[in-house]
PDB file of N, CA and C in Angstrom:
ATOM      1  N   UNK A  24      26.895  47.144   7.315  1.00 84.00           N
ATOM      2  CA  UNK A  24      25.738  46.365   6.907  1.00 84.00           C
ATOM      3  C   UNK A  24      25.757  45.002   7.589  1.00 84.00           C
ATOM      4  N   UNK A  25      26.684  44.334   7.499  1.00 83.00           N
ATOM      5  CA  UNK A  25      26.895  43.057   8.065  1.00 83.00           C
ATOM      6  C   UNK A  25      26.653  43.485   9.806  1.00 83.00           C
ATOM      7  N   UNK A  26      26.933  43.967  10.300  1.00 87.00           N
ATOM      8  CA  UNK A  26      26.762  44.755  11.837  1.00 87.00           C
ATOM      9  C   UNK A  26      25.235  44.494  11.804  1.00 87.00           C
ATOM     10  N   UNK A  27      24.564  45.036  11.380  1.00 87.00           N
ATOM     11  CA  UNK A  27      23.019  45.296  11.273  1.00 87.00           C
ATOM     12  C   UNK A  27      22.624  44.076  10.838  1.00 87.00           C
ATOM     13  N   UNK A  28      22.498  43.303  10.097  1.00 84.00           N
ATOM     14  CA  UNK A  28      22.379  42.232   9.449  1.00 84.00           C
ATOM     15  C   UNK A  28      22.861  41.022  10.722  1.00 84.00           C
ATOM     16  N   UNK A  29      23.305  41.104  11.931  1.00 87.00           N
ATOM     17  CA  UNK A  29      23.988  40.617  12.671  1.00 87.00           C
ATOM     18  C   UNK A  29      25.114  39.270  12.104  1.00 87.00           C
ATOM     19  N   UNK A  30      25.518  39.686  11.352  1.00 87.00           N
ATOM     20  CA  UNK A  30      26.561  38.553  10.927  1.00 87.00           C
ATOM     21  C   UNK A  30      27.991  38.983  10.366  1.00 87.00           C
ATOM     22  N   UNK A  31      28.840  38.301  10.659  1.00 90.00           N
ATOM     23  CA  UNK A  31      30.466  38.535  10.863  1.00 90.00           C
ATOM     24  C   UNK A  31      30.646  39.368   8.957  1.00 90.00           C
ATOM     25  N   UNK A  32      31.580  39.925   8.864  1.00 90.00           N
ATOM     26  CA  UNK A  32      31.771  40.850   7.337  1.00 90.00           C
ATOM     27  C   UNK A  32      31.642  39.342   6.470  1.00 90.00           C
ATOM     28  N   UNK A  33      32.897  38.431   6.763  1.00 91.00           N
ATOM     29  CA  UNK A  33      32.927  37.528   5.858  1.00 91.00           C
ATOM     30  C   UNK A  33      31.893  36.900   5.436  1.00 91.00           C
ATOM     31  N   UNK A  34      30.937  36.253   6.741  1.00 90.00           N
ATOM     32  CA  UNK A  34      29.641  35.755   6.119  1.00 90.00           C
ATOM     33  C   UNK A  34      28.594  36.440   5.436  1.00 90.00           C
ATOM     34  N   UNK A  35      28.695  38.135   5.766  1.00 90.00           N
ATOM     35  CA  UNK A  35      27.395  38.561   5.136  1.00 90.00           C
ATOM     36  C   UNK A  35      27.811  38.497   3.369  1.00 90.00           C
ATOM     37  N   UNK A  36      29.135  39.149   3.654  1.00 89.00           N
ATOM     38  CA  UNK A  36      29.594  39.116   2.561  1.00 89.00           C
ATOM     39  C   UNK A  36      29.239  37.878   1.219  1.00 89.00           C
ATOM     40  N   UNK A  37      29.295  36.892   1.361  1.00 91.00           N
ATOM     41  CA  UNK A  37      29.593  35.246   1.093  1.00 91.00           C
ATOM     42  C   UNK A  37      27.710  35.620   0.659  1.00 91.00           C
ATOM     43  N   UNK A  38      27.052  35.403   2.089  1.00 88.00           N
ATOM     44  CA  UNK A  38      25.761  35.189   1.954  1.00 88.00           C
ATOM     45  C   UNK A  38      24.422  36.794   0.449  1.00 88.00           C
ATOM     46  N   UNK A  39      25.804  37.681   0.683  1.00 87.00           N
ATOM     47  CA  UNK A  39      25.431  39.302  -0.391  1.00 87.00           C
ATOM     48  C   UNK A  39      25.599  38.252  -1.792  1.00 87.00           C
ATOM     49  N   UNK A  40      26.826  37.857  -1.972  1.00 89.00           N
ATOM     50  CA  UNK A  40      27.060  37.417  -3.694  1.00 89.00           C
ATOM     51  C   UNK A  40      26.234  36.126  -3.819  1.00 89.00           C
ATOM     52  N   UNK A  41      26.003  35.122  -3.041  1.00 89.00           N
ATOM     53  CA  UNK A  41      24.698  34.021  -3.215  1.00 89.00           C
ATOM     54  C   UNK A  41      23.831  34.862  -3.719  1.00 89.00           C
ATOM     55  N   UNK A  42      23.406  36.350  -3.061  1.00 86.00           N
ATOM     56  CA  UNK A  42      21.664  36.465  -3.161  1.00 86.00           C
ATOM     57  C   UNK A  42      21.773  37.274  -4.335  1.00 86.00           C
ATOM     58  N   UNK A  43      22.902  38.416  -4.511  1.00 80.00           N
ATOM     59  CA  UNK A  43      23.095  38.910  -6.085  1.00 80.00           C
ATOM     60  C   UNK A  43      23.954  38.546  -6.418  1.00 80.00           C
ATOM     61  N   UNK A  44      24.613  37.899  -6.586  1.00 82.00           N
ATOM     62  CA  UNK A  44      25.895  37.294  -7.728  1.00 82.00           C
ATOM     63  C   UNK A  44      26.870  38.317  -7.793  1.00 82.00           C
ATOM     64  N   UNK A  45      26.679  39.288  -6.828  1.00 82.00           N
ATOM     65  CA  UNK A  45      28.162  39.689  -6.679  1.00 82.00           C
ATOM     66  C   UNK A  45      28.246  40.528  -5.304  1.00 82.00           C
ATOM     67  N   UNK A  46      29.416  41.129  -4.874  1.00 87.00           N
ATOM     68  CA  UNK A  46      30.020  41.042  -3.644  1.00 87.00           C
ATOM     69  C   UNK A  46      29.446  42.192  -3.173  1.00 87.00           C
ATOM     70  N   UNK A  47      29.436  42.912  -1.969  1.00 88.00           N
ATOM     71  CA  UNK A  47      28.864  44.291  -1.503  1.00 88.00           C
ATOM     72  C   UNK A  47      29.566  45.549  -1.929  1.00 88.00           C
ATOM     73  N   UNK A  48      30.426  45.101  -2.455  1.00 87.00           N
ATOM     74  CA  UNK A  48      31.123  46.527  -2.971  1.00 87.00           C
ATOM     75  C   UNK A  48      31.336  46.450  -4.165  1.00 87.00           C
ATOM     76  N   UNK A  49      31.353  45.335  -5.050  1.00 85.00           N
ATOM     77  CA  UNK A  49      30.570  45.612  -6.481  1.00 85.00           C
ATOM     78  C   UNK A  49      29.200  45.782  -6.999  1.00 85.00           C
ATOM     79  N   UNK A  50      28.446  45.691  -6.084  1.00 85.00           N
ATOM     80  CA  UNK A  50      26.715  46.026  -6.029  1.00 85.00           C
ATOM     81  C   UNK A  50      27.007  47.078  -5.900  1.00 85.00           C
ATOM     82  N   UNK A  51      27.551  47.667  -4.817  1.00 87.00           N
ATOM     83  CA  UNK A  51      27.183  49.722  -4.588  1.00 87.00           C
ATOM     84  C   UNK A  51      27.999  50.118  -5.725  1.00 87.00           C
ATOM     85  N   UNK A  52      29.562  50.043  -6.789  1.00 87.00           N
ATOM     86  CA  UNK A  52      29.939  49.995  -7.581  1.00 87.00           C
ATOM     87  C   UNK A  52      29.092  50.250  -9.057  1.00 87.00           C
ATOM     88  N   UNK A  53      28.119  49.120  -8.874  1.00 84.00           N
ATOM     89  CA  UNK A  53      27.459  49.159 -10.136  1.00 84.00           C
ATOM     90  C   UNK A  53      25.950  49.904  -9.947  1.00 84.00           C
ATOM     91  N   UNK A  54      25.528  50.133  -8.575  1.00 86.00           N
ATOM     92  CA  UNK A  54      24.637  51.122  -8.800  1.00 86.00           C
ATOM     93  C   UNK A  54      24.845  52.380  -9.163  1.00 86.00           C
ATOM     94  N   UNK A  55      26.366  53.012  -8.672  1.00 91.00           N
ATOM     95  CA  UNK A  55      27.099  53.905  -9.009  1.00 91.00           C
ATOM     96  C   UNK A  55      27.146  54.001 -10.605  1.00 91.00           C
ATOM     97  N   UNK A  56      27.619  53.296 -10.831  1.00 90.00           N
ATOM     98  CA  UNK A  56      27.911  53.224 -12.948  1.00 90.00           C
ATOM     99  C   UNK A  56      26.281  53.796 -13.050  1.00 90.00           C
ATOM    100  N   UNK A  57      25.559  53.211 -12.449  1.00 86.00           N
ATOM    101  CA  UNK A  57      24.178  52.804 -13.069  1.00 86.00           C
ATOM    102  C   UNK A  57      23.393  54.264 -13.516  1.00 86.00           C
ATOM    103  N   UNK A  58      23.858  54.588 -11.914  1.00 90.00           N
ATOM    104  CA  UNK A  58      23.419  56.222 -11.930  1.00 90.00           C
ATOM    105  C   UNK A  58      24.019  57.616 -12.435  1.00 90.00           C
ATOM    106  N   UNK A  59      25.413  56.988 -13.051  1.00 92.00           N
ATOM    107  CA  UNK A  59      26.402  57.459 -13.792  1.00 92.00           C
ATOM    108  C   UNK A  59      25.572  57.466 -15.266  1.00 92.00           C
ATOM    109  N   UNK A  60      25.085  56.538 -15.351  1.00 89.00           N
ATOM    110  CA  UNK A  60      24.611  56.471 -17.174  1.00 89.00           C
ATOM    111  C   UNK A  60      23.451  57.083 -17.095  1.00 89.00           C
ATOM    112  N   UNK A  61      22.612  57.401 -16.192  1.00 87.00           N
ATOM    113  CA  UNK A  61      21.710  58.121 -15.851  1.00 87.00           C
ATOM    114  C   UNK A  61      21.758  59.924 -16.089  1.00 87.00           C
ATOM    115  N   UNK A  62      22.880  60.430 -14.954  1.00 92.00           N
ATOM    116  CA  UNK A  62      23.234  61.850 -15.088  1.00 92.00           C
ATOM    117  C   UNK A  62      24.169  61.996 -16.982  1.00 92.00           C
ATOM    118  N   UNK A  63      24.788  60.935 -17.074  1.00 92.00           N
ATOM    119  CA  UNK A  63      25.403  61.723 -18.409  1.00 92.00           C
ATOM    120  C   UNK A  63      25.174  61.670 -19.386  1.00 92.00           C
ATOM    121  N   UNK A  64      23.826  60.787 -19.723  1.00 88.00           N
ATOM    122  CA  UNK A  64      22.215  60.439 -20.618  1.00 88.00           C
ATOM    123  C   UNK A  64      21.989  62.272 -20.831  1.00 88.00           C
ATOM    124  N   UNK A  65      21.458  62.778 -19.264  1.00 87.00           N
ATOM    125  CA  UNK A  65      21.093  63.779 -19.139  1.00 87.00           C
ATOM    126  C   UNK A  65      21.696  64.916 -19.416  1.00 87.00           C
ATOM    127  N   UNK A  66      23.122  64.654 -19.775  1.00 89.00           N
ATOM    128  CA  UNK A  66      24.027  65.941 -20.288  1.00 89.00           C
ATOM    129  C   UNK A  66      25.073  66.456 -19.299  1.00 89.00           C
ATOM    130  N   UNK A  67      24.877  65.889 -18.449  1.00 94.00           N
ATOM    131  CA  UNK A  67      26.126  66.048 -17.171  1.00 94.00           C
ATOM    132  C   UNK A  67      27.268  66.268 -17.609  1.00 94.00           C
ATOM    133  N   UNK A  68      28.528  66.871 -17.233  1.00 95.00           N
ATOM    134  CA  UNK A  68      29.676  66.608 -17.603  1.00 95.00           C
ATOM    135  C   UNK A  68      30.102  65.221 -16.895  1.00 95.00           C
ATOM    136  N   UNK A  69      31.526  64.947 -17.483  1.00 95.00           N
ATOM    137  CA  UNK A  69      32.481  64.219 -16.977  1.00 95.00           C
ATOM    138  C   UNK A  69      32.623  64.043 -15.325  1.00 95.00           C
ATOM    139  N   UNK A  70      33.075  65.037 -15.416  1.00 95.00           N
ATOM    140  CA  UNK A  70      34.110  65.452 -14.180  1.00 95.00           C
ATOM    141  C   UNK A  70      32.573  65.605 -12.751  1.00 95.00           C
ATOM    142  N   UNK A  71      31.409  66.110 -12.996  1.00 95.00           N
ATOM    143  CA  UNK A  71      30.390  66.412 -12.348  1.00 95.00           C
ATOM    144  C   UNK A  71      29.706  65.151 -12.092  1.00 95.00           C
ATOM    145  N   UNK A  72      29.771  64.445 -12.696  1.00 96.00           N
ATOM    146  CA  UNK A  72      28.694  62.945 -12.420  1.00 96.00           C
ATOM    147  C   UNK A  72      29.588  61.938 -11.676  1.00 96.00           C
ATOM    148  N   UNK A  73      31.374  62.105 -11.785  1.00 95.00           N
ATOM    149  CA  UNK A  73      32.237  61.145 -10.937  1.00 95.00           C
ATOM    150  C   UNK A  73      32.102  61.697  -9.518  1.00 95.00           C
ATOM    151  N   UNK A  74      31.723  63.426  -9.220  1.00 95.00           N
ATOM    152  CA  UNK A  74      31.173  63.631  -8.361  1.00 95.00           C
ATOM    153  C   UNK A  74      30.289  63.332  -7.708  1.00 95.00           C
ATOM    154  N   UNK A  75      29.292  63.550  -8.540  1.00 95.00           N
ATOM    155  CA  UNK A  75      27.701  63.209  -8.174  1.00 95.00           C
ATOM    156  C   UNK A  75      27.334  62.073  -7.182  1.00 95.00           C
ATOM    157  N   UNK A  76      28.362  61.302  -7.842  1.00 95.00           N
ATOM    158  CA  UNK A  76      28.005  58.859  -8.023  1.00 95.00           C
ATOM    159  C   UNK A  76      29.110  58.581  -6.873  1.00 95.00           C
ATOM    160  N   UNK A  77      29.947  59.836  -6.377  1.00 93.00           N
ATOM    161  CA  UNK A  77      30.788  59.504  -4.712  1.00 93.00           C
ATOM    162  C   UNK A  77      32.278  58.731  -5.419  1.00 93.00           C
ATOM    163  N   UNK A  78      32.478  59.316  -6.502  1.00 92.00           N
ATOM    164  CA  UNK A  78      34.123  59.010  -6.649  1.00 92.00           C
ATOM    165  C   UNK A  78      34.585  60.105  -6.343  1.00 92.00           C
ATOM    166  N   UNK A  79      35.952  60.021  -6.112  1.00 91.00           N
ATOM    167  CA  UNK A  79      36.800  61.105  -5.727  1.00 91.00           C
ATOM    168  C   UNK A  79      37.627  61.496  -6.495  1.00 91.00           C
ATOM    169  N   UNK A  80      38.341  60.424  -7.534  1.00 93.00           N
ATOM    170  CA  UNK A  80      39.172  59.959  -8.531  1.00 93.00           C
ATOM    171  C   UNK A  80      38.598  60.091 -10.034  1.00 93.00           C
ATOM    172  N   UNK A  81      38.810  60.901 -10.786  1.00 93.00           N
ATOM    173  CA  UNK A  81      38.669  61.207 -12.353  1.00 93.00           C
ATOM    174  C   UNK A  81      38.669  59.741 -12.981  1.00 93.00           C
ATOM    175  N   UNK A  82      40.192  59.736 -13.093  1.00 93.00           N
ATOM    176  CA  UNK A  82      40.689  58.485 -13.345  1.00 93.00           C
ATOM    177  C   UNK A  82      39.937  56.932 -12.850  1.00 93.00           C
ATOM    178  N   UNK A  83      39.929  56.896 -12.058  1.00 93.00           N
ATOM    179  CA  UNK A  83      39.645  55.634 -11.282  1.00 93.00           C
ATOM    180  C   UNK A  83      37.845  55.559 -11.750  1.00 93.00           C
ATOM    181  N   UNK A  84      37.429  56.493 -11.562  1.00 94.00           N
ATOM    182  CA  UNK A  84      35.673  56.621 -12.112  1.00 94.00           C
ATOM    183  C   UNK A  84      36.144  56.481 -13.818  1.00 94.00           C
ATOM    184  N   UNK A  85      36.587  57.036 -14.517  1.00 95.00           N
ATOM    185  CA  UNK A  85      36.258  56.503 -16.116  1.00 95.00           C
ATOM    186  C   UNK A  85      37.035  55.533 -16.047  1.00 95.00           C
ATOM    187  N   UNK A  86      37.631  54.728 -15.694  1.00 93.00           N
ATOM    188  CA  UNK A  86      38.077  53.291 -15.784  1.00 93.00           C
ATOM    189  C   UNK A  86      37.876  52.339 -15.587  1.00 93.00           C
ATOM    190  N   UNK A  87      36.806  52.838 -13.704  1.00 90.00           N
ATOM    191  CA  UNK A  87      36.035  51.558 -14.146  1.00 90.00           C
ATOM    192  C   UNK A  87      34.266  52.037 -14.790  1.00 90.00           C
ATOM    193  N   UNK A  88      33.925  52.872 -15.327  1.00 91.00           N
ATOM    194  CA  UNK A  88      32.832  53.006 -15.865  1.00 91.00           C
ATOM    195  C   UNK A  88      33.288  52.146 -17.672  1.00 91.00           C
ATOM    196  N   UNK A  89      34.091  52.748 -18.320  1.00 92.00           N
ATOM    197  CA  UNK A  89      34.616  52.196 -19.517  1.00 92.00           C
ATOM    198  C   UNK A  89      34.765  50.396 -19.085  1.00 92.00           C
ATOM    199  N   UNK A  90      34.997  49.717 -18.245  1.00 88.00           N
ATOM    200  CA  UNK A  90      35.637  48.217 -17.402  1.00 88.00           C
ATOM    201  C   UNK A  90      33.799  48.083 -17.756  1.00 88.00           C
ATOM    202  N   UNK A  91      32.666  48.730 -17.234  1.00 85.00           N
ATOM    203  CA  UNK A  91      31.478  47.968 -17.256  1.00 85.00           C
ATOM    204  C   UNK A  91      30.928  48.359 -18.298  1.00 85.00           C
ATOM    205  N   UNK A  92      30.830  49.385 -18.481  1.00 85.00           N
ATOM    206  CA  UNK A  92      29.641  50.072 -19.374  1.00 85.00           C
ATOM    207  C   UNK A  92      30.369  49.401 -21.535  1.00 85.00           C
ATOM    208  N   UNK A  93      32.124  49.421 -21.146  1.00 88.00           N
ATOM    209  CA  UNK A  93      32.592  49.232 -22.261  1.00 88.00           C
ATOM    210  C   UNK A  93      32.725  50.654 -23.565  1.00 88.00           C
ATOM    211  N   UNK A  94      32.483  51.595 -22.712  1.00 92.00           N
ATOM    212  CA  UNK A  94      33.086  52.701 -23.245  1.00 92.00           C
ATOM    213  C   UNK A  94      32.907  53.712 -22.212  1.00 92.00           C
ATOM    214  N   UNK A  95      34.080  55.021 -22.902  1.00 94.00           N
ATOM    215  CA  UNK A  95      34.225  55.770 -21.758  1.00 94.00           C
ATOM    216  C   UNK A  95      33.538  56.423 -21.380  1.00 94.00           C
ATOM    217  N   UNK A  96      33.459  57.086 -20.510  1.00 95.00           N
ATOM    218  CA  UNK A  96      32.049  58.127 -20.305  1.00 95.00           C
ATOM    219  C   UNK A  96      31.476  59.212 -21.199  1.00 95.00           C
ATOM    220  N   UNK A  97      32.676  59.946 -21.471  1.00 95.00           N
ATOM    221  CA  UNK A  97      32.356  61.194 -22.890  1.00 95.00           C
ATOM    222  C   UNK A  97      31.884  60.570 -24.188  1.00 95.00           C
ATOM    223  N   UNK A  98      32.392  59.482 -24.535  1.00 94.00           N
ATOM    224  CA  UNK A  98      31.688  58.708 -25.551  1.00 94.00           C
ATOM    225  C   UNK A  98      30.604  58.206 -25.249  1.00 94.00           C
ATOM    226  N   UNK A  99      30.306  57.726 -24.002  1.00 91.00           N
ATOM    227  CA  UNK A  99      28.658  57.300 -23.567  1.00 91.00           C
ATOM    228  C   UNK A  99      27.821  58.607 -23.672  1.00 91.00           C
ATOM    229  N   UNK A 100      28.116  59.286 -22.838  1.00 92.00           N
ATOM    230  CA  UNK A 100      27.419  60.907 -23.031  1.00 92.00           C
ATOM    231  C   UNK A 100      27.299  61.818 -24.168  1.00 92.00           C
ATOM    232  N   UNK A 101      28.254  61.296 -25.060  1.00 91.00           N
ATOM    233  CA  UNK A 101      28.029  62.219 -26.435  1.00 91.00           C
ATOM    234  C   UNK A 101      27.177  61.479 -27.867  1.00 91.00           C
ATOM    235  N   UNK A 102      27.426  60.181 -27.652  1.00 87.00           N
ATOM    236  CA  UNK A 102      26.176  59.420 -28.296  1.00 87.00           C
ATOM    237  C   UNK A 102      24.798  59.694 -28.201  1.00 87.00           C
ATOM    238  N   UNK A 103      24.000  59.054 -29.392  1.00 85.00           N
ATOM    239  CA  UNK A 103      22.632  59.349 -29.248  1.00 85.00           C
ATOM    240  C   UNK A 103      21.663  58.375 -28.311  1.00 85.00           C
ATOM    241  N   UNK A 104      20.795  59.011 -27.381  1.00 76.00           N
ATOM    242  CA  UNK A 104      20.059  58.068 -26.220  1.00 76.00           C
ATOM    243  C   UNK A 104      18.785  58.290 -26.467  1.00 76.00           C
ATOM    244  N   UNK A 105      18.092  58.935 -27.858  1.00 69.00           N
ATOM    245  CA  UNK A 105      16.455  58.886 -27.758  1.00 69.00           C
ATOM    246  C   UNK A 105      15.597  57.601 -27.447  1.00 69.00           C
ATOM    247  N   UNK A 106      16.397  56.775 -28.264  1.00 66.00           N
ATOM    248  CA  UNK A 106      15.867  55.318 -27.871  1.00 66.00           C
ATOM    249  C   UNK A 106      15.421  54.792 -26.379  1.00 66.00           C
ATOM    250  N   UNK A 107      15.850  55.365 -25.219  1.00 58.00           N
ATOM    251  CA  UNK A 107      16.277  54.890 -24.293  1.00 58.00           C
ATOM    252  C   UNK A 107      15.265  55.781 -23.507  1.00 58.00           C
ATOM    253  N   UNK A 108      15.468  57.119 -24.055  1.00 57.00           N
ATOM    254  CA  UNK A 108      14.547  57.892 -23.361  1.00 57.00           C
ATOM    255  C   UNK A 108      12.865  57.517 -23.371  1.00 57.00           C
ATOM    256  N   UNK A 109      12.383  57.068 -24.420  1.00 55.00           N
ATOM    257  CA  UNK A 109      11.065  56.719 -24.683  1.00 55.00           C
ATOM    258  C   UNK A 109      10.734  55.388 -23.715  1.00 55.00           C
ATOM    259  N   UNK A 110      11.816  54.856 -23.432  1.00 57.00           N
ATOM    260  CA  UNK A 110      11.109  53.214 -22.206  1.00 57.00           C
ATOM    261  C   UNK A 110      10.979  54.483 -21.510  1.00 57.00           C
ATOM    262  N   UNK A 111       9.984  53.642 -20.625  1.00 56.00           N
ATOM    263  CA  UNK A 111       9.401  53.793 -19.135  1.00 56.00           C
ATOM    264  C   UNK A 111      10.549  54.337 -17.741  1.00 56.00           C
ATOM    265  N   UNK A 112      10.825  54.743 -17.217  1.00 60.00           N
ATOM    266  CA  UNK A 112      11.968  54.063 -15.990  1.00 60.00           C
ATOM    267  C   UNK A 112      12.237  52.763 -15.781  1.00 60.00           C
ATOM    268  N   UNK A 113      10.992  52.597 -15.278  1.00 58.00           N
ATOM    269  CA  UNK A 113      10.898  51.273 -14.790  1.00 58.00           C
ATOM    270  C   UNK A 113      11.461  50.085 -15.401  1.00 58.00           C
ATOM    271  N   UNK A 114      11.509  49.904 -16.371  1.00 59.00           N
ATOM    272  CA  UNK A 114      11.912  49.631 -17.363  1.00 59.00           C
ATOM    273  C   UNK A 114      13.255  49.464 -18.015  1.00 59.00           C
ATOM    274  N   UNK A 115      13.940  50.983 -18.294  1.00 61.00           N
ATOM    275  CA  UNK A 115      14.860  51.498 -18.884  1.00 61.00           C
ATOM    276  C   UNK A 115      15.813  51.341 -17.587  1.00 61.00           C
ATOM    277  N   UNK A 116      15.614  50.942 -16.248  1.00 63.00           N
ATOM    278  CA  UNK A 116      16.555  50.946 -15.138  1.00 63.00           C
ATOM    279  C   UNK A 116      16.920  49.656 -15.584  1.00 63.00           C
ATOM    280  N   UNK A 117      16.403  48.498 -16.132  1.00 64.00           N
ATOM    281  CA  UNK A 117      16.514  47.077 -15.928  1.00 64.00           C
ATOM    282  C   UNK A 117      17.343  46.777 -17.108  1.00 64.00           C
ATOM    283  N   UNK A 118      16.950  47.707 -18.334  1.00 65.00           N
ATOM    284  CA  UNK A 118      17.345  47.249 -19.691  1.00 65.00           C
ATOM    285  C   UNK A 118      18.824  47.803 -19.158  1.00 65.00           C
ATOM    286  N   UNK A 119      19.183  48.894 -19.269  1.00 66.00           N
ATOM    287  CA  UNK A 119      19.986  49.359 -18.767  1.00 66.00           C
ATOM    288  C   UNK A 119      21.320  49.219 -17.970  1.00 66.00           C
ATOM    289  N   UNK A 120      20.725  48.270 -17.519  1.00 67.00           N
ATOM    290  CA  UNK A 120      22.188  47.999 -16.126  1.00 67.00           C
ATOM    291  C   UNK A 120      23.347  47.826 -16.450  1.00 67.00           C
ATOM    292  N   UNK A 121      24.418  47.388 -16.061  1.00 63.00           N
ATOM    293  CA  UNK A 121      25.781  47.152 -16.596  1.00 63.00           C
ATOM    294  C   UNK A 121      25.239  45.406 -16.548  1.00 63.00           C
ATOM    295  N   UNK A 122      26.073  44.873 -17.414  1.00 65.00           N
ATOM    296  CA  UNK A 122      26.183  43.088 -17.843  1.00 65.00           C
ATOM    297  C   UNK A 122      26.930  42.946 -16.501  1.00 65.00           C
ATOM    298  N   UNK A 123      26.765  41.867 -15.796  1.00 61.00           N
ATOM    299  CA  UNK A 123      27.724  41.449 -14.771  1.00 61.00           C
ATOM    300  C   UNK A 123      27.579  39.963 -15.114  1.00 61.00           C
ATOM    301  N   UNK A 124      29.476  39.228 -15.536  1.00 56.00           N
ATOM    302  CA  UNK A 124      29.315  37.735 -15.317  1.00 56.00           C
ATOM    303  C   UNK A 124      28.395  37.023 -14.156  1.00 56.00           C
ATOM    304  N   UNK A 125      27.405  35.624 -14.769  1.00 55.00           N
ATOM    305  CA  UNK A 125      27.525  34.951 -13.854  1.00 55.00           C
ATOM    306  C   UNK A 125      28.003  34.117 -12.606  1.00 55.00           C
ATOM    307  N   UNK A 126      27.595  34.047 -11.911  1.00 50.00           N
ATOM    308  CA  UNK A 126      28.443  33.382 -11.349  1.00 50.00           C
ATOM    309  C   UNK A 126      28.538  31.750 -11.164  1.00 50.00           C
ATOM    310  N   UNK A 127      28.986  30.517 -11.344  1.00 53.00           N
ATOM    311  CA  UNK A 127      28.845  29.595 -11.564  1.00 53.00           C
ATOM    312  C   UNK A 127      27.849  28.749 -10.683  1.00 53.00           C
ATOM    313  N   UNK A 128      27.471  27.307 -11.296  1.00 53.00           N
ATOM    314  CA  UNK A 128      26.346  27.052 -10.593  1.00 53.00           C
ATOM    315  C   UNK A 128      26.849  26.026  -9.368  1.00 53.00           C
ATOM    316  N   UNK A 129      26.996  25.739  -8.476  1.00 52.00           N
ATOM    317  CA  UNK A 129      27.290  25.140  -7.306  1.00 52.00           C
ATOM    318  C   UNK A 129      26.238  24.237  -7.035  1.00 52.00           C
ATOM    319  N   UNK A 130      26.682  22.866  -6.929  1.00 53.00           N
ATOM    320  CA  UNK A 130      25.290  21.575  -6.413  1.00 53.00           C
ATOM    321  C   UNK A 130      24.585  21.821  -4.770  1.00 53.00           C
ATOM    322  N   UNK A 131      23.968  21.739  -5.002  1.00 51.00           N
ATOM    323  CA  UNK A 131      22.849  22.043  -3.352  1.00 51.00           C
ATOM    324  C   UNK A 131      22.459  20.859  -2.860  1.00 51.00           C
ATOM    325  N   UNK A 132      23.440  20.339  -1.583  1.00 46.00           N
ATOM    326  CA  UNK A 132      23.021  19.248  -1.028  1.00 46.00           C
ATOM    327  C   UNK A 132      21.980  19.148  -0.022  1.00 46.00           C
TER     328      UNK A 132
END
């Protein structure tokens, strides 16, 4: 991305968490979760949606899905989601997301 973007990894990098508040590989990370809470809303298994979302690792996918979401996946997936189903998409993508800390505010000279 930074290649295309014509600028060195470090700067695109630097210039990615200014524009979303976090780094390029916790953005694709949390679209991953995102679309994780998506398939196992829908009834997915476990083991099929760490597939799905491009983990390779069982482990490493419910650890950090439980790290954002704050519970594990079979407990996210076996809970009740009617609520959730009735928003819009459009909508329900935004309400939805994982919480990510801010990041602090820096003076602009």
């Amino acid at each position: 991305m930074a290649q295309r973007a014509l600028m060195s990894p470090a700067h695109f990098s630097r210039e990615f968490k200014r524009a979303y508040g976090e780094t390029p590989y916790s953005y694709l990370l949390t679209r991953r979760i995102e679309r994780a809470m998506v398939l196992l809303r829908a009834g997915h298994g476990v083991t099929d949606t760490c597939m799905m979302v491009g983990w390779s690792s069982l482990g490493s996918f419910s650890a950090r899905f439980t790290e954002v979401v704050g519970e594990s996946p079979t407990a996210y997936r076996d809970r009740e989601h009617s609520p959730t189903e009735e928003i819009p998409a459009c909508i329900a993508k935004i309400l939805l997301r994982p919480p990510r800390s801010p990041l602090p505010q820096t003076e602009q000279f």
